[in-house]
Coordinates of C-alpha atoms in Angstrom, one line a residue:
Chain T
X20 CA -39.5 -7.6 21.3
X21 CA -37.1 -5.5 23.2
X22 CA -34.4 -8.1 22.3
X23 CA -35.1 -7.6 18.6
X24 CA -35.1 -3.8 18.9
X25 CA -31.8 -3.9 20.6
X26 CA -30.4 -6.3 18.0
X27 CA -31.4 -4.0 15.1
X28 CA -30.0 -1.0 16.9
X29 CA -26.8 -3.0 17.5
X30 CA -26.5 -4.0 13.8
X31 CA -27.0 -0.3 12.8
X32 CA -24.4 1.0 15.2
X33 CA -22.1 -1.9 14.1
X34 CA -22.6 -0.8 10.5
X35 CA -21.2 2.6 11.5
X36 CA -18.3 1.1 13.3
X37 CA -17.6 -1.2 10.3
X38 CA -17.5 1.8 8.0
X39 CA -14.9 3.5 10.1
X40 CA -13.0 0.2 10.7
X41 CA -12.8 -0.2 6.9
X42 CA -10.7 2.9 6.8
X43 CA -8.3 1.7 9.5
X44 CA -8.0 -1.8 8.0
X45 CA -7.5 -0.7 4.4
X46 CA -4.9 1.9 5.3
X47 CA -3.1 -0.7 7.5
X48 CA -3.3 -3.3 4.8
X49 CA -2.0 -1.1 2.0
X50 CA 0.3 1.5 3.6
X51 CA 1.2 -0.7 6.6
X52 CA 0.5 2.1 9.1
X53 CA -2.0 2.7 11.8
X54 CA -3.7 6.0 11.0
X55 CA -4.6 7.3 14.4
X56 CA -5.9 10.5 12.9
X57 CA -8.7 8.5 11.2
X58 CA -11.1 9.1 14.1
X59 CA -10.7 12.8 13.7
X60 CA -11.7 12.7 10.1
X61 CA -15.2 11.7 11.5
X62 CA -15.2 14.9 13.5
X63 CA -14.2 17.0 10.5
X64 CA -17.0 15.4 8.6
X65 CA -19.4 16.4 11.3
X66 CA -18.3 20.0 11.4
X67 CA -18.4 20.2 7.6
X68 CA -22.1 19.2 7.8
X69 CA -22.5 21.8 10.5
X70 CA -21.0 24.5 8.3
X71 CA -22.6 23.6 5.0
X72 CA -26.2 23.0 6.2
X73 CA -27.0 26.6 7.4
X74 CA -25.3 28.0 4.4
X75 CA -27.6 25.9 2.1
X76 CA -30.6 26.9 4.2
X77 CA -29.8 30.6 3.5
X78 CA -29.1 30.0 -0.1
X79 CA -32.4 28.1 -0.6
X80 CA -34.5 30.1 1.8
X81 CA -36.8 31.3 -1.0
X82 CA -37.8 27.8 -2.0
X83 CA -37.6 26.0 1.3
X84 CA -39.9 22.9 1.6
X85 CA -39.4 19.4 3.0
X86 CA -38.0 18.0 -0.3
X87 CA -35.5 20.8 -0.6
X88 CA -34.5 20.3 3.0
X89 CA -33.8 16.6 2.3
X90 CA -31.9 17.4 -0.9
X91 CA -29.8 20.1 0.9
X92 CA -29.0 17.6 3.7
X93 CA -27.8 15.1 1.1
X94 CA -25.7 17.9 -0.5
X95 CA -24.2 18.6 2.9
X96 CA -23.4 15.0 3.4
X97 CA -21.7 14.8 -0.1
X98 CA -19.8 18.0 0.7
X99 CA -18.6 16.4 3.9
X100 CA -17.5 13.3 2.1
X101 CA -15.7 15.2 -0.6
X102 CA -14.0 17.6 1.9
X103 CA -12.8 14.6 4.1
X104 CA -11.6 12.8 1.0
X105 CA -9.4 15.8 0.1
X106 CA -8.3 16.2 3.7
X107 CA -7.3 12.5 3.8
X108 CA -5.3 12.9 0.6
X109 CA -3.6 16.0 1.9
X110 CA -2.8 14.5 5.3
X111 CA -1.3 11.4 3.5
X112 CA 0.8 13.6 1.1
X113 CA 2.1 16.1 3.6
X114 CA 2.5 14.0 6.8
X115 CA 2.8 10.3 5.9
X116 CA 4.3 10.1 2.4
X117 CA 7.6 11.7 3.3
X118 CA 7.9 9.0 6.0
X119 CA 7.6 6.1 3.6
X120 CA 10.3 3.6 4.6
X121 CA 10.8 5.3 8.0
X122 CA 10.4 3.4 11.2
X123 CA 6.8 2.4 12.0
X124 CA 7.2 4.3 15.3
X125 CA 7.9 7.6 13.5
X126 CA 4.8 7.1 11.4
X127 CA 2.7 6.3 14.4
X128 CA 3.7 9.3 16.4
X129 CA 3.1 11.5 13.3
X130 CA -0.4 10.1 13.0
X131 CA -1.0 10.9 16.7
X132 CA 0.3 14.4 16.0
X133 CA -2.0 14.8 13.0
X134 CA -4.9 13.7 15.3
X135 CA -4.2 16.4 17.9
X136 CA -3.6 19.0 15.1
X137 CA -7.1 18.3 13.6
X138 CA -8.7 18.5 17.1
X139 CA -6.9 21.7 17.9
X140 CA -7.8 23.3 14.6
X141 CA -11.5 22.3 15.1
X142 CA -11.3 23.9 18.6
X143 CA -9.8 27.1 17.2
X144 CA -12.5 27.4 14.5
X145 CA -15.6 26.1 16.3
X146 CA -14.7 26.5 20.0
X147 CA -14.8 23.7 22.5
X148 CA -18.4 24.0 23.4
X149 CA -20.6 21.3 21.9
X150 CA -22.3 22.3 18.7
X151 CA -25.8 21.2 17.9
X152 CA -25.8 19.6 14.4
X153 CA -29.3 18.5 13.7
X154 CA -30.0 17.1 10.3
X155 CA -33.7 17.6 10.9
X156 CA -34.7 16.9 7.4
X157 CA -33.5 13.3 7.7
X158 CA -35.4 12.6 10.9
X159 CA -38.3 10.5 9.8
X160 CA -39.5 9.5 13.3
X161 CA -40.0 6.0 14.6
X162 CA -41.2 2.9 12.8
X163 CA -43.7 0.8 14.8
X164 CA -44.4 -2.8 13.8
X165 CA -46.4 -4.6 16.5
X166 CA -44.4 -4.0 19.7
X167 CA -41.3 -3.2 17.7
X168 CA -40.2 0.4 17.7
X169 CA -37.2 1.3 15.6
X170 CA -36.1 4.8 14.4
X171 CA -36.2 5.2 10.7
X172 CA -32.7 6.6 11.1
X173 CA -31.5 3.3 12.5
X174 CA -32.9 1.5 9.4
X175 CA -31.4 4.0 7.0
X176 CA -28.0 3.7 8.7
X177 CA -28.2 -0.1 8.5
X178 CA -29.2 -0.2 4.9
X179 CA -26.6 2.4 3.9
X180 CA -23.8 0.7 5.7
X181 CA -24.7 -2.6 4.1
X182 CA -24.8 -1.0 0.7
X183 CA -21.4 0.7 1.3
X184 CA -19.9 -2.7 2.3
X185 CA -21.3 -4.5 -0.7
X186 CA -20.1 -1.7 -3.0
X187 CA -16.6 -1.7 -1.5
X188 CA -16.4 -5.5 -1.7
X189 CA -17.4 -5.4 -5.4
X190 CA -14.9 -2.6 -6.0
X191 CA -12.0 -4.5 -4.5
X192 CA -12.9 -7.7 -6.2
X193 CA -13.8 -6.6 -9.7
X194 CA -12.2 -3.3 -10.4
X195 CA -8.7 -2.9 -11.7
X196 CA -7.8 -0.5 -9.0
X197 CA -9.4 -2.8 -6.3
X198 CA -7.3 -5.7 -7.4
X199 CA -4.2 -3.4 -7.4
X200 CA -5.1 -2.6 -3.8
X201 CA -5.0 -6.3 -2.9
X202 CA -1.7 -6.7 -4.8
X203 CA -0.1 -3.7 -3.0
X204 CA -1.3 -4.9 0.4
X205 CA 0.3 -8.3 -0.3
X206 CA 3.6 -7.3 -1.9
X207 CA 4.4 -3.7 -2.7
X208 CA 7.6 -4.6 -4.6
X209 CA 5.9 -7.1 -6.9
X210 CA 3.0 -4.7 -7.4
X211 CA 5.5 -2.1 -8.7
X212 CA 6.9 -4.6 -11.0
X213 CA 3.4 -5.1 -12.5
X214 CA 3.4 -1.3 -13.3
X215 CA 1.2 -0.4 -10.3
X216 CA 1.9 3.1 -9.0
X217 CA 1.9 2.3 -5.3
X218 CA 1.7 5.9 -4.2
X219 CA -1.4 6.4 -6.2
X220 CA -3.0 3.3 -4.7
X221 CA -2.2 4.5 -1.2
X222 CA -3.8 7.9 -2.1
X223 CA -7.0 6.3 -3.3
X224 CA -7.1 4.2 -0.1
X225 CA -6.9 7.3 2.1
X226 CA -9.6 9.0 -0.1
X227 CA -12.0 6.0 0.3
X228 CA -11.4 5.6 4.0
X229 CA -11.9 9.3 4.7
X230 CA -15.1 9.5 2.7
X231 CA -16.4 6.5 4.7
X232 CA -15.5 8.3 7.9
X233 CA -17.4 11.4 6.8
X234 CA -20.4 9.2 6.1
X235 CA -20.1 7.6 9.5
X236 CA -20.2 11.0 11.1
X237 CA -23.5 11.8 9.5
X238 CA -25.0 8.5 11.0
X239 CA -23.6 9.4 14.4
X240 CA -25.3 12.8 14.1
X241 CA -28.6 11.2 13.2
X242 CA -28.3 9.3 16.5
X243 CA -27.1 12.1 18.7
X244 CA -26.9 15.6 17.1
X245 CA -23.9 17.0 19.1
X246 CA -20.4 17.7 17.8
X247 CA -17.3 18.5 19.8
X248 CA -13.6 18.7 18.7
X249 CA -12.9 15.4 20.4
X250 CA -16.0 13.8 18.9
X251 CA -14.0 11.3 16.8
X252 CA -11.8 9.9 19.5
X253 CA -13.9 7.3 21.1
X254 CA -15.7 6.1 17.9
X255 CA -12.2 6.0 16.3
X256 CA -10.7 3.8 19.0
X257 CA -13.8 1.6 19.0
X258 CA -13.7 1.2 15.3
X259 CA -9.9 0.5 15.5
X260 CA -10.8 -2.2 18.1
X261 CA -13.4 -3.6 15.7
X262 CA -10.7 -3.7 12.9
X263 CA -8.3 -5.6 15.2
X264 CA -11.0 -8.0 16.4
X265 CA -11.8 -8.8 12.8
X266 CA -8.2 -9.1 11.9
X267 CA -6.5 -5.9 10.8
X268 CA -5.8 -5.7 7.1
X269 CA -8.9 -7.8 6.3
X270 CA -11.8 -6.1 4.7
X271 CA -14.5 -8.7 5.7
X272 CA -12.8 -8.8 9.1
X273 CA -13.5 -5.1 9.6
X274 CA -17.1 -5.5 8.7
X275 CA -17.6 -8.5 11.0
X276 CA -15.6 -6.9 13.8
X277 CA -17.6 -3.6 13.5
X278 CA -21.0 -5.3 13.5
X279 CA -20.0 -7.6 16.4
X280 CA -18.8 -4.6 18.5
X281 CA -22.0 -2.6 17.7
X282 CA -24.3 -5.5 18.8
X283 CA -22.3 -6.1 21.9
X284 CA -22.4 -2.4 22.8
X285 CA -26.2 -2.1 22.4
X286 CA -26.9 -5.2 24.4
X287 CA -24.5 -4.1 27.2
X288 CA -26.3 -0.8 27.3
X289 CA -29.7 -2.4 27.4
X290 CA -28.9 -4.3 30.6
X291 CA -29.0 -1.7 33.4
X292 CA -26.7 -3.7 35.7
X293 CA -23.8 -3.7 33.3
X294 CA -24.5 -0.6 31.1
X295 CA -22.1 1.7 32.9
X296 CA -19.3 -0.8 32.0
X297 CA -20.1 -0.9 28.2
X298 CA -16.8 0.5 27.0
X299 CA -14.9 -1.7 29.5
X300 CA -16.7 -4.8 28.3
X301 CA -15.9 -4.0 24.6
X302 CA -12.2 -3.5 25.2
X303 CA -12.1 -6.6 27.5
X304 CA -13.5 -8.6 24.6
X305 CA -10.7 -7.3 22.4
X306 CA -8.1 -8.4 25.0
X307 CA -9.6 -11.8 25.5
X308 CA -9.9 -12.4 21.7
X309 CA -6.3 -11.3 21.1
X310 CA -5.1 -13.8 23.8
X311 CA -7.0 -16.6 22.0
X312 CA -6.4 -15.5 18.5
X313 CA -3.7 -12.9 18.1
X314 CA -4.3 -12.3 14.4
X315 CA -8.0 -11.5 14.9
X316 CA -11.0 -13.4 13.6
X317 CA -10.2 -13.3 9.9
X318 CA -6.6 -12.1 10.1
X319 CA -3.8 -14.2 8.6
X320 CA -0.7 -14.9 10.5
X321 CA 2.0 -12.9 8.9
X322 CA 4.8 -15.0 7.3
X323 CA 8.0 -13.2 8.1
X324 CA 10.0 -12.9 4.9
X325 CA 13.8 -13.0 5.0
Chain G
X14 CA 25.5 -5.4 -35.4
X15 CA 22.2 -6.1 -33.7
X16 CA 20.3 -3.5 -31.7
X17 CA 21.4 -2.8 -28.2
X18 CA 18.4 -3.1 -26.0
X19 CA 20.0 -2.6 -22.6
X20 CA 23.3 -1.0 -21.8
X21 CA 24.6 -0.7 -18.3
X22 CA 27.7 1.4 -17.6
X23 CA 29.7 1.7 -14.4
X24 CA 26.8 0.8 -12.2
X25 CA 27.5 1.4 -8.5
X26 CA 24.9 0.5 -5.8
X27 CA 25.2 1.0 -2.1
X28 CA 23.2 -0.5 0.8
X29 CA 24.0 2.1 3.4
X30 CA 27.8 2.2 3.5
X31 CA 28.2 -1.3 1.9
X32 CA 29.1 -1.2 -1.7
X33 CA 27.0 -3.9 -3.4
X34 CA 27.9 -3.2 -7.0
X35 CA 31.3 -1.8 -7.7
X36 CA 30.9 -0.3 -11.1
X37 CA 29.7 -3.0 -13.4
X38 CA 29.1 -2.7 -17.1
X39 CA 27.2 -5.0 -19.4
X40 CA 24.8 -5.0 -22.3
X41 CA 22.0 -7.1 -23.8
X42 CA 21.2 -7.0 -27.5
X43 CA 17.8 -7.6 -29.0
X44 CA 17.0 -11.3 -29.4
X45 CA 19.7 -12.5 -27.0
X46 CA 19.5 -14.6 -23.9
X47 CA 22.2 -13.2 -21.6
X48 CA 23.0 -14.8 -18.2
X49 CA 24.5 -13.3 -15.1
X50 CA 26.0 -16.1 -13.0
X51 CA 27.8 -15.9 -9.7
X52 CA 27.7 -17.1 -6.1
X53 CA 25.3 -16.0 -3.4
X54 CA 25.8 -12.4 -2.5
X55 CA 27.7 -11.6 -5.7
X56 CA 25.1 -8.9 -6.5
X57 CA 23.0 -10.6 -9.2
X58 CA 19.7 -9.7 -7.7
X59 CA 20.8 -6.2 -6.8
X60 CA 21.8 -5.7 -10.4
X61 CA 18.3 -6.8 -11.6
X62 CA 16.5 -4.7 -8.9
X63 CA 18.6 -1.6 -10.0
X64 CA 17.8 -1.9 -13.7
X65 CA 14.1 -2.3 -13.1
X66 CA 13.9 0.6 -10.8
X67 CA 13.4 -1.0 -7.4
X68 CA 16.8 0.2 -6.2
X69 CA 18.4 3.5 -7.2
X70 CA 22.1 3.5 -8.4
X71 CA 24.6 5.8 -6.8
X72 CA 26.5 6.1 -9.9
X73 CA 26.4 4.9 -13.5
X74 CA 23.9 4.8 -16.3
X75 CA 21.2 2.4 -17.4
X76 CA 20.2 2.9 -21.0
X77 CA 17.1 1.0 -22.2
X78 CA 16.4 1.4 -25.9
X79 CA 18.7 4.4 -25.8
X80 CA 16.8 6.2 -23.0
X81 CA 18.3 6.7 -19.5
X82 CA 16.0 4.9 -17.1
X83 CA 18.2 5.3 -14.0
X84 CA 15.7 7.6 -12.3
X85 CA 12.4 6.4 -13.8
X86 CA 10.2 4.7 -11.1
X87 CA 9.7 1.0 -11.3
X88 CA 6.1 1.1 -12.2
X89 CA 6.8 3.2 -15.3
X90 CA 9.5 0.9 -16.6
X91 CA 7.0 -1.9 -17.2
X92 CA 5.2 0.0 -19.9
X93 CA 8.5 0.7 -21.6
X94 CA 8.7 -3.0 -22.4
X95 CA 11.0 -4.3 -19.7
X96 CA 9.4 -6.7 -17.2
X97 CA 11.0 -8.3 -14.1
X98 CA 10.1 -11.7 -12.8
X99 CA 11.4 -11.5 -9.3
X100 CA 13.2 -14.1 -7.2
X101 CA 10.8 -16.4 -5.3
X102 CA 8.1 -15.7 -8.0
X103 CA 6.1 -13.4 -5.7
X104 CA 2.7 -14.2 -7.2
X105 CA -0.2 -12.6 -5.4
X106 CA -1.3 -15.4 -3.1
X107 CA -4.7 -13.8 -2.3
X108 CA -5.6 -13.3 -6.0
X109 CA -6.7 -16.0 -8.3
X110 CA -4.5 -17.3 -11.2
X111 CA -6.6 -15.3 -13.6
X112 CA -6.5 -12.1 -11.5
X113 CA -2.7 -12.5 -11.2
X114 CA -2.4 -12.6 -15.0
X115 CA -4.6 -9.5 -15.2
X116 CA -2.2 -7.7 -12.8
X117 CA 0.5 -8.5 -15.3
X118 CA -1.5 -6.6 -17.9
X119 CA -2.0 -3.7 -15.5
X120 CA 0.0 -1.3 -17.7
X121 CA -1.6 -2.4 -20.9
X122 CA -4.5 -0.4 -22.4
X123 CA -5.5 -2.4 -25.4
X124 CA -8.2 -4.9 -24.4
X125 CA -8.1 -6.9 -27.5
X126 CA -4.3 -7.3 -27.1
X127 CA -4.7 -8.3 -23.5
X128 CA -7.2 -11.0 -24.5
X129 CA -4.9 -12.3 -27.2
X130 CA -1.9 -12.4 -24.9
X131 CA -4.0 -14.2 -22.3
X132 CA -5.0 -16.8 -24.8
X133 CA -1.4 -17.3 -25.8
X134 CA -0.3 -17.7 -22.2
X135 CA -3.1 -20.2 -21.6
X136 CA -1.9 -22.0 -24.7
X137 CA 1.6 -22.1 -23.5
X138 CA 0.7 -23.0 -19.9
X139 CA -2.5 -25.2 -20.0
X140 CA -2.2 -25.8 -16.3
X141 CA -2.8 -22.2 -15.6
X142 CA -6.0 -22.3 -17.6
X143 CA -7.2 -25.3 -15.7
X144 CA -6.5 -23.5 -12.4
X145 CA -7.6 -20.0 -13.4
X146 CA -10.1 -19.7 -10.6
X147 CA -7.8 -21.1 -7.9
X148 CA -6.0 -18.8 -5.5
X149 CA -2.4 -18.5 -6.6
X150 CA -1.2 -19.4 -3.1
X151 CA -2.6 -22.9 -3.6
X152 CA -0.4 -23.6 -6.6
X153 CA 2.8 -25.7 -6.5
X154 CA 6.2 -24.1 -6.8
X155 CA 6.5 -25.0 -10.5
X156 CA 3.0 -23.7 -11.2
X157 CA 3.7 -20.5 -9.4
X158 CA 6.9 -20.0 -11.5
X159 CA 4.8 -20.6 -14.6
X160 CA 2.2 -18.1 -13.4
X161 CA 5.0 -15.5 -12.6
X162 CA 6.3 -16.0 -16.2
X163 CA 2.8 -15.9 -17.7
X164 CA 2.1 -12.8 -15.8
X165 CA 5.2 -11.2 -17.2
X166 CA 4.2 -12.1 -20.7
X167 CA 0.9 -10.2 -20.3
X168 CA 2.9 -7.0 -19.9
X169 CA 3.8 -7.5 -23.6
X170 CA 7.5 -7.3 -22.8
X171 CA 10.4 -6.9 -25.2
X172 CA 13.0 -7.7 -22.5
X173 CA 12.2 -10.2 -19.8
X174 CA 14.3 -10.1 -16.7
X175 CA 14.3 -13.4 -14.8
X176 CA 15.7 -13.8 -11.3
X177 CA 16.4 -17.4 -10.3
X178 CA 13.5 -19.0 -12.2
X179 CA 14.6 -22.6 -11.3
X180 CA 15.1 -22.0 -7.6
X181 CA 13.6 -24.7 -5.4
X182 CA 12.1 -26.8 -8.3
X183 CA 12.6 -30.5 -9.1
X184 CA 15.1 -31.4 -11.9
X185 CA 12.3 -32.2 -14.2
X186 CA 10.6 -28.9 -13.7
X187 CA 13.9 -27.1 -14.0
X188 CA 14.3 -28.5 -17.5
X189 CA 10.8 -27.4 -18.3
X190 CA 11.5 -23.9 -17.1
X191 CA 14.6 -23.6 -19.3
X192 CA 12.6 -24.8 -22.3
X193 CA 10.1 -22.0 -21.6
X194 CA 12.9 -19.5 -21.5
X195 CA 14.2 -20.7 -24.8
X196 CA 10.7 -20.3 -26.2
X197 CA 10.7 -16.7 -25.2
X198 CA 13.6 -16.1 -27.5
X199 CA 11.8 -18.0 -30.3
X200 CA 8.8 -15.7 -29.8
X201 CA 11.1 -12.7 -30.4
X202 CA 11.7 -11.7 -26.8
X203 CA 15.0 -10.8 -25.2
X204 CA 16.0 -12.4 -21.9
X205 CA 18.3 -11.3 -19.1
X206 CA 18.7 -14.3 -16.8
X207 CA 20.1 -14.6 -13.3
X208 CA 20.7 -18.2 -12.2
X209 CA 22.4 -20.3 -9.6
X210 CA 22.2 -23.2 -11.9
X211 CA 25.1 -22.0 -14.0
X212 CA 25.4 -25.0 -16.2
X213 CA 21.8 -24.9 -17.4
X214 CA 21.8 -21.2 -17.8
X215 CA 25.0 -21.3 -19.9
X216 CA 23.5 -24.1 -22.1
X217 CA 20.7 -21.9 -23.3
X218 CA 22.5 -18.5 -23.2
X219 CA 24.2 -16.6 -26.0
X220 CA 26.4 -14.7 -23.7
X221 CA 27.4 -14.9 -20.1
X222 CA 28.7 -12.4 -17.4
X223 CA 30.3 -13.7 -14.3
X224 CA 29.7 -11.6 -11.2
X225 CA 31.9 -11.9 -8.1
X226 CA 31.4 -9.7 -5.0
X227 CA 30.0 -6.8 -7.0
X228 CA 32.3 -6.9 -10.0
X229 CA 32.1 -8.6 -13.4
X230 CA 35.2 -10.9 -13.5
X231 CA 34.5 -12.7 -16.8
X232 CA 32.3 -12.4 -19.8
X233 CA 32.0 -13.8 -23.3
X234 CA 30.0 -16.2 -25.5
X235 CA 28.4 -19.0 -23.5
X236 CA 29.8 -21.6 -25.8
X237 CA 33.4 -20.4 -24.9
X238 CA 33.0 -19.8 -21.2
X239 CA 31.4 -23.2 -20.7
X240 CA 34.8 -24.6 -21.6
X241 CA 36.9 -22.1 -19.5
X242 CA 38.8 -24.1 -16.9
X243 CA 38.3 -21.5 -14.2
X244 CA 34.6 -21.2 -14.8
X245 CA 34.2 -24.9 -14.9
X246 CA 35.9 -25.3 -11.6
X247 CA 34.1 -22.4 -9.8
X248 CA 30.6 -22.7 -11.1
X249 CA 30.1 -25.9 -13.1
X250 CA 31.3 -28.3 -10.4
X251 CA 33.6 -30.1 -12.7

């Protein structure tokens, strides 16, 4: 029973990692850059919820009841997604777009710079002390079936992340913009010759990735309601690891890598003897996998074009 | 005199400090097949990339249907009716044949027209219809070339720019590709063709320009140049 509980928790955590990993992998596939500021978008999403929730509570104080509380939580989540989406677009336009065609190292160091900039801004605005961001209205307690005890939050997280992954897969496969994303990731020049505005596709990719990061922050807050300016760093690196394990650039790869990492993390934490080494175990798996299969689980070996 | 579709004047292109095109001028009239021939590195592909907006000229003008397109981005040129089939076909390997064709119609808004164009392409290239659900990466070289050309037709082009369409294909397929190019003209399209296979290119062209290390060194009616002793010696292997 405990095994099953751990497994479900792992799937749920993996779903969150997958959502973040999708942002890394899509941006890498389409803009050919590692957006190391992606993790910090998670943090911005968390602080947006932290800012919007009390504001809504004051606004709706006259009519406050459990249903209104749930609705205002959902509004706060949507606000976080929209704000992060806009932030993603602005960061891309201001910091990355001028470097199109520059050396990958210049872009990389810029991304790291953006990451520290966002963390510093958050520290200036919210201070470095942890902030309690409790989305109480969405805490529905614990589901007990037989000996199985799983938080409703875990199930909501899992279901939402699966829905997000299905929606994204359908979008990429069947929408005109989604197909254009595949085309741009494969051959930017040929895509332009089809009439695709590559800059617009890159912008959409950043918008989608950032919205998913904001959603991920909400699910993290449901697990542990604390927010700090460096909140996004570790989940960001973990999700990046997941994207690399799955094969960076591959959308199904990011999903599989994320879920795999989440399950491994939860099982490692469940065994007292090895739980202190959870992070080390996860990164070791990355190293071993890259030794065996350098392109990741679903990644394709890049054909070098002359 | 027929309508001037494309007029290039004094085009200069640099790669860093290297001058790739040294002020070339040429034109394409509506309904023509015009070939650019020349050795490797003469600047043929650079010329095509510049007129379809992938590279920016340092100097010179590119007039398409009378409008200066020298600073219009590549993705906007497609909807003006000029479409470029690049060297090496560059079909999208991870998309199916059908999806590749739809990418060709990316700039088109009229759904009925897209459907009609798709039907025409399938009529002209039955192999593509048979393989419509297959990933483009699994097609043979000849099929990929046909897909690249079919994809271009879906953009409803007036001027089709072809870069080395016969490269790497068997002699039988090469003849087939040149028949297809001729059929473009019969369908009322205009063609600007770059080819290594100068003999074949000249046999279907109305006019020819010879490009040598970034300059045009000869031009004229294909029927005349094909008998020019110098051209024969340098490009036709006779």
